[in-house]
Each structure stands twice: as structure tokens, then as C-alpha cells.
Amino acid sequence: MIETEKLQPAAREIATQRCIESSCGARFEINERLYVCPKCGGLLDVSLEAKARINPQELRETWTSRLTSFDPRDRSGVWRYRELLPFGADAPIVTLAEGNTPLYDAPVSADYCRLGALTLKHQGCNPTGSFKDTGMTAAVTQAVILGARTVVCASTGNTAASLAAYAARARLRCAILVPRGQVSHAKLAQSLDYGAAVLELEGNFDDAMRVIRELAEDESIYLVNSINPFRIEGQKTVAAELLHQREWSVPDHVVMPGGNLGNSSAFGKGFKELKDLGLIDRLPRLSVVQADGAAPFASLFGSDSEMLTPIEHPQTLATAIKIGAPVSWKKALRAVLESGGSVLSVSEQEIADAKAIIGRDGVGCEPASATTVAGIKRLVADGVIETDADVVAVLTGHILKDTDYAINYHQDKLYTHDRAADKTKEERRIAGTFSNPPQRVKATKAAILEGLQRHEGASR
Ligand code: F0G
């Protein structure tokens, strides 16, 4: 096995934090506890300058050899790619064997989108059921290095569940701030079981984000929302894992949901670094899909404006992405533009139907993740994605994250929360286009056979 250290002696020593604003570009020590540039307020990137020394073929072989190792660093789908990360060999890593998420081919979803084939990268198969774990392992490791005692985040539920789990592993105190009544039970239940202080805020996610940034001014508190550049570092390794699984064949398109826009920023950084290292020779087009009622990034993309206009009251049943003022929009925009991708939004009906279709592939996901298949269907219809293109949809959360949504859809009881006075309840109903309602049957063989027949007739 080729040792990491021979490839890159001290990733930590060559890493810096750098402001992404071209008019600033200030650099800071990797151990400075920062979230944004202290000079101009811009977002920060971690940069590892000496990567050009790494031989791409040796890297590929090292990463493949680690697939048969039992070292916890190699078992993690994040730390397996540690040459890409700003940590030394002696970093006190906090891991739950995150990453390692499957790639599924999805013929039913492909048909639905009118594509020849479609692949799903299911990040919902992470330890806490969402992609957040790949970033949290890096951010909580950094918290330990910095000697933080308390870690905090604002969340629509998944970041919270993930942080609560990693904080428990690291024996750190943890507080999560969530919008009251707007987080699924499953996500809340996770954070409670993992022992976090769960603070239910009067207000929405954007209010929680604003307050938590004030709280993190306190030295002993470490903020791990995706504004934290170490989160993005962990999350970017999914680009390496995806390409490794595809034996370094670059897809034409990678499509993902957009909320606070950390994931799209991370994918963009990941692909770009793999290209700079010579591991791939082109970038996949990166497209981001939002929900119509929470689509400030899609509005920006479709306009001449250079600044994002926040939405004050975002609305969507895909609560994970119910965000009106995404923090990482500048990084995400950079990634989409550099790769030649696009940004769009889809309706609540499109999300719900796409989610049911993904289910029919035997895969399933939470509502936010289904924006991808809904978005791809639209991009194919508009001729942006060709029918024979090689397309990957990124599913970000597990189907069990929001079972109420699924149950309601399948019983024709799913309603949007759109409070517009001119809309009746019936107009807010999401049609169960592909619904599969449960049936009540008597405990007799005849009744069960009849039920089966009814089901067969309905699904024809
Ligand atoms: N999908 C799921 C399942 C999510 O939980 C999120 C974000 C996204 C997509 C959007 O990703 O924010 O990186 O653009 N959830 C955050 C949270 C905001 O607090 O759990 P993004």
C-alpha cells in the first residue's frame, strides 16, 4: 500500500483558509477559528496549494487499496480520500464510517424522465440518513482540534441530527436550533436520542441561522453550519467517491437539490480539485434544483442580477430545503457557472410525483431529494439534457426521514401550506398521481385475495 505521507507529507501544513471574494482574497491560518473573512465578510475556502505534486495514478491505486483495509480511516468514505483534506496524519478523527453510499441505476426514474438511463447516488444511506455526515466528520474533527467545548448549528433537521450524532461520538456538548413545527418527527427524534440540546425557535430557518451566527461569536462555541469551510471539505469527498465508483468515468450531468447551497458548493469544489489534480479531464455539468416556493437561487440564475434576493417567507413541503436566504450561494453559483450547469425550480406536485417514482425503483428518498428527478425530467423536456446523456441524480436524504409526507401522498391527503387567501383547501391538495393507498381487509383469505386483486388493477 502506498502511504499517504509519501504522497503528501503534511496536508495540514500546506493548508490555508482563503476569502473567496476576488476583490479581497485574504489568507488565514488553518487553525484560526473563522467562519467568514474578518476583513470583508466574504465566505472562506480551504485551499491546499501543493497538490500538484501528487501523482494521479498513485492516488487512484492508494484509494482502491484502502477498500480492503480495516483501518477506520480507510473504512470511512470521507477519510479514505484524506489526501484531499486539510488534516495531518495524526488528526483525532471523529468518524461513524460515513460516506460509502451506493450508486443505483434507476430504470423507472429514467423512463419517467425520458432518459435512456439514470443513476442515483444515494447519500441518504449515510449513518444518520443524510449527506450531512460527510461534512460533519470533518467539522467535528476540526472542533476537537480547536478545543471547542460546545458545537452548534441552525438546521431544517438533517444537519442537526448529524451534528448531534458526531458531537455524541466526540463527547462534545451540542445545541441545535430548529424552526419550531417545521422539522419532521424523525429528524427531531434523532437529535433527542443523540442527546443534543434541542432549541425550537419561533421563526424559520433563516431566523435560526441569523441568531446562531451571533451565538458563535463566543470563543468556546463552534458553529458547524455549511458556512464552516471544514464542512465543505468533508462534503466535497463525495465527488471523489462518486468517480471512484464509476472507475473515473465522468458523467455528463450531476443534479442535486439546493437549500442553503453547501452541498452544491462542495460538489463543485470536489470536481474542480479532482480536475486540477489530473484525476479527471473535464467537469460534469452541475445543476441545482429548488422548490418553487423557496427558490431564490433559481430566481437569481434566471435574472441579470449579480446579487441574490432573499425570500422572506419560503414555502415548501420539502422542509429540508425551506430556505429563503441561502448562505453559500456565491460558492454554488461559481460551481454551476464553471461547469456549464443550470439552476431551476419545480412545483410541489412535481416533487411529490418524482418522489413516488424514485420509490418505484425500490430506492426511495425524502421529499427534498426528489427535486432532482423532477428537475431532470424538466431539463430533458427542455432539451438541456439529451436523452442519451449520462446523468447522476444526488439523493440527499433517506425515505424514513419524512414518513408523514409519504403516507399523506399515498392517501391523497397531502396539502401545501400555501396560505394565499384565494386558495381553497382543494386547490392546495397535491394529487396522488402515483399513489398506492393501504387497504383495510378482514382477516380472511378471500378478503386478502380480493385486496391483492384490487391492488393489481389499480397499479396497471
Ligand atoms: N437535501 C436534504 C435532505 C437536506 O437536508 C438539505 C439541507 C438539502 C438537500 C440542501 O442542501 O443546504 O447544502 O443546499 N438541509 C440543511 C439542514 C439546511 O439544516 O439539514 P444544501
Short mmCIF file of N, CA, C and O in Angstrom, two decimals, residues 63-113:
data_model
loop_
_atom_site.label_atom_id
_atom_site.label_comp_id
_atom_site.label_asym_id
_atom_site.label_seq_id
_atom_site.Cartn_x
_atom_site.Cartn_y
_atom_site.Cartn_z
N TRP A 63 -6.25 4.76 -3.08
CA TRP A 63 -7.66 4.78 -2.69
C TRP A 63 -8.30 3.42 -2.91
O TRP A 63 -9.10 2.96 -2.09
N THR A 64 -7.95 2.75 -3.99
CA THR A 64 -8.53 1.43 -4.25
C THR A 64 -8.00 0.42 -3.23
O THR A 64 -8.76 -0.40 -2.71
N SER A 65 -6.72 0.52 -2.89
CA SER A 65 -6.17 -0.45 -1.93
C SER A 65 -6.83 -0.30 -0.56
O SER A 65 -6.99 -1.26 0.18
N ARG A 66 -7.27 0.90 -0.24
CA ARG A 66 -7.92 1.12 1.06
C ARG A 66 -9.30 0.47 1.17
O ARG A 66 -9.83 0.32 2.26
N LEU A 67 -9.87 0.09 0.04
CA LEU A 67 -11.20 -0.54 0.07
C LEU A 67 -11.18 -1.88 0.79
O LEU A 67 -12.22 -2.37 1.23
N THR A 68 -10.01 -2.50 0.90
CA THR A 68 -9.94 -3.79 1.59
C THR A 68 -9.29 -3.68 2.96
O THR A 68 -8.98 -4.68 3.59
N SER A 69 -9.10 -2.45 3.43
CA SER A 69 -8.44 -2.24 4.73
C SER A 69 -9.48 -2.13 5.85
O SER A 69 -10.61 -1.71 5.62
N PHE A 70 -9.06 -2.48 7.08
CA PHE A 70 -9.96 -2.35 8.23
C PHE A 70 -9.64 -1.12 9.09
O PHE A 70 -10.26 -0.91 10.12
N ASP A 71 -8.67 -0.34 8.70
CA ASP A 71 -8.34 0.90 9.40
C ASP A 71 -9.57 1.82 9.34
O ASP A 71 -10.12 2.04 8.25
N PRO A 72 -10.05 2.34 10.50
CA PRO A 72 -11.26 3.18 10.48
C PRO A 72 -11.14 4.35 9.50
O PRO A 72 -12.15 4.76 8.91
N ARG A 73 -9.95 4.86 9.30
CA ARG A 73 -9.81 5.96 8.33
C ARG A 73 -10.11 5.47 6.92
O ARG A 73 -10.64 6.20 6.09
N ASP A 74 -9.75 4.24 6.64
CA ASP A 74 -9.99 3.70 5.30
C ASP A 74 -11.43 3.24 5.12
O ASP A 74 -11.96 3.22 4.01
N ARG A 75 -12.08 2.84 6.23
CA ARG A 75 -13.48 2.40 6.16
C ARG A 75 -14.41 3.59 5.90
O ARG A 75 -15.53 3.42 5.45
N SER A 76 -13.97 4.78 6.27
CA SER A 76 -14.80 5.97 6.05
C SER A 76 -14.68 6.40 4.59
O SER A 76 -13.57 6.51 4.05
N GLY A 77 -15.84 6.66 3.96
CA GLY A 77 -15.82 7.14 2.58
C GLY A 77 -15.39 8.59 2.47
O GLY A 77 -15.32 9.15 1.37
N VAL A 78 -15.10 9.22 3.59
CA VAL A 78 -14.54 10.58 3.58
C VAL A 78 -13.03 10.51 3.79
O VAL A 78 -12.25 11.00 2.97
N TRP A 79 -12.61 9.85 4.88
CA TRP A 79 -11.18 9.85 5.23
C TRP A 79 -10.36 8.95 4.31
O TRP A 79 -9.14 9.07 4.24
N ARG A 80 -11.03 8.07 3.58
CA ARG A 80 -10.34 7.27 2.56
C ARG A 80 -9.65 8.21 1.56
O ARG A 80 -8.60 7.90 1.02
N TYR A 81 -10.24 9.37 1.36
CA TYR A 81 -9.72 10.33 0.37
C TYR A 81 -8.95 11.45 1.06
O TYR A 81 -9.01 12.60 0.66
N ARG A 82 -8.26 11.13 2.14
CA ARG A 82 -7.70 12.15 3.03
C ARG A 82 -6.62 13.01 2.39
O ARG A 82 -6.29 14.07 2.91
N GLU A 83 -6.05 12.58 1.28
CA GLU A 83 -5.08 13.45 0.59
C GLU A 83 -5.74 14.75 0.14
O GLU A 83 -5.07 15.74 -0.10
N LEU A 84 -7.07 14.73 0.04
CA LEU A 84 -7.80 15.93 -0.40
C LEU A 84 -8.16 16.83 0.78
O LEU A 84 -8.72 17.91 0.58
N LEU A 85 -7.89 16.36 2.00
CA LEU A 85 -8.40 17.06 3.20
C LEU A 85 -7.30 17.81 3.95
O LEU A 85 -6.15 17.35 3.98
N PRO A 86 -7.66 18.92 4.58
CA PRO A 86 -6.65 19.75 5.26
C PRO A 86 -6.36 19.27 6.69
O PRO A 86 -6.47 20.05 7.63
N PHE A 87 -6.04 18.01 6.84
CA PHE A 87 -5.75 17.48 8.18
C PHE A 87 -4.43 16.70 8.14
O PHE A 87 -4.10 16.11 7.10
N GLY A 88 -3.72 16.68 9.26
CA GLY A 88 -2.49 15.91 9.35
C GLY A 88 -2.80 14.45 9.62
O GLY A 88 -3.94 14.08 9.94
N ALA A 89 -1.76 13.61 9.49
CA ALA A 89 -1.94 12.16 9.68
C ALA A 89 -2.36 11.84 11.12
O ALA A 89 -2.94 10.79 11.38
N ASP A 90 -2.05 12.74 12.07
CA ASP A 90 -2.36 12.47 13.48
C ASP A 90 -3.68 13.12 13.92
O ASP A 90 -3.97 13.20 15.12
N ALA A 91 -4.50 13.57 12.98
CA ALA A 91 -5.76 14.25 13.35
C ALA A 91 -6.65 13.30 14.17
O ALA A 91 -6.76 12.12 13.85
N PRO A 92 -7.28 13.82 15.24
CA PRO A 92 -8.13 12.98 16.10
C PRO A 92 -9.51 12.79 15.46
O PRO A 92 -10.49 13.35 15.92
N ILE A 93 -9.57 11.97 14.44
CA ILE A 93 -10.80 11.97 13.62
C ILE A 93 -12.01 11.39 14.37
O ILE A 93 -11.89 10.43 15.11
N VAL A 94 -13.13 12.04 14.12
CA VAL A 94 -14.41 11.60 14.71
C VAL A 94 -15.21 11.01 13.54
O VAL A 94 -15.64 11.75 12.65
N THR A 95 -15.37 9.71 13.55
CA THR A 95 -16.00 9.08 12.38
C THR A 95 -17.06 8.06 12.77
O THR A 95 -16.98 7.44 13.83
N LEU A 96 -18.05 7.94 11.91
CA LEU A 96 -19.09 6.90 12.05
C LEU A 96 -19.13 6.05 10.77
O LEU A 96 -20.19 5.56 10.39
N ALA A 97 -17.98 5.95 10.11
CA ALA A 97 -17.90 5.21 8.84
C ALA A 97 -18.87 5.81 7.81
O ALA A 97 -19.61 5.09 7.13
N GLU A 98 -18.85 7.14 7.72
CA GLU A 98 -19.73 7.87 6.82
C GLU A 98 -19.30 7.67 5.34
O GLU A 98 -18.24 7.13 5.07
N GLY A 99 -20.13 8.21 4.46
CA GLY A 99 -19.85 8.03 3.03
C GLY A 99 -20.16 6.60 2.65
O GLY A 99 -21.07 5.98 3.22
N ASN A 100 -19.41 6.07 1.68
CA ASN A 100 -19.65 4.68 1.23
C ASN A 100 -21.10 4.51 0.76
O ASN A 100 -21.70 3.46 0.97
N THR A 101 -21.64 5.54 0.16
CA THR A 101 -23.06 5.46 -0.22
C THR A 101 -23.21 4.85 -1.62
O THR A 101 -22.34 5.03 -2.47
N PRO A 102 -24.30 4.13 -1.84
CA PRO A 102 -24.42 3.37 -3.09
C PRO A 102 -24.80 4.21 -4.30
O PRO A 102 -25.39 5.29 -4.18
N LEU A 103 -24.44 3.66 -5.44
CA LEU A 103 -24.88 4.18 -6.74
C LEU A 103 -25.87 3.17 -7.30
O LEU A 103 -25.51 1.99 -7.42
N TYR A 104 -27.09 3.61 -7.59
CA TYR A 104 -28.09 2.68 -8.10
C TYR A 104 -28.47 3.08 -9.53
O TYR A 104 -28.65 4.28 -9.79
N ASP A 105 -28.65 2.10 -10.41
CA ASP A 105 -29.28 2.51 -11.66
C ASP A 105 -30.79 2.46 -11.43
O ASP A 105 -31.29 1.67 -10.62
N ALA A 106 -31.50 3.36 -12.09
CA ALA A 106 -32.90 3.59 -11.75
C ALA A 106 -33.74 3.64 -13.01
O ALA A 106 -34.07 4.71 -13.52
N PRO A 107 -34.09 2.45 -13.55
CA PRO A 107 -34.79 2.42 -14.84
C PRO A 107 -36.17 3.06 -14.81
O PRO A 107 -36.57 3.69 -15.80
N VAL A 108 -36.90 2.94 -13.68
CA VAL A 108 -38.25 3.54 -13.65
C VAL A 108 -38.12 5.07 -13.68
O VAL A 108 -38.82 5.76 -14.44
N SER A 109 -37.20 5.59 -12.88
CA SER A 109 -36.98 7.04 -12.86
C SER A 109 -36.46 7.53 -14.22
O SER A 109 -36.83 8.61 -14.69
N ALA A 110 -35.60 6.74 -14.84
CA ALA A 110 -35.05 7.12 -16.16
C ALA A 110 -36.20 7.24 -17.17
O ALA A 110 -36.30 8.24 -17.90
N ASP A 111 -37.06 6.24 -17.20
CA ASP A 111 -38.22 6.26 -18.10
C ASP A 111 -39.08 7.50 -17.86
O ASP A 111 -39.52 8.16 -18.80
N TYR A 112 -39.33 7.75 -16.60
CA TYR A 112 -40.15 8.90 -16.20
C TYR A 112 -39.55 10.21 -16.75
O TYR A 112 -40.27 11.10 -17.17
N CYS A 113 -38.22 10.28 -16.73
CA CYS A 113 -37.54 11.50 -17.22
C CYS A 113 -37.31 11.46 -18.73
O CYS A 113 -36.77 12.40 -19.29
#
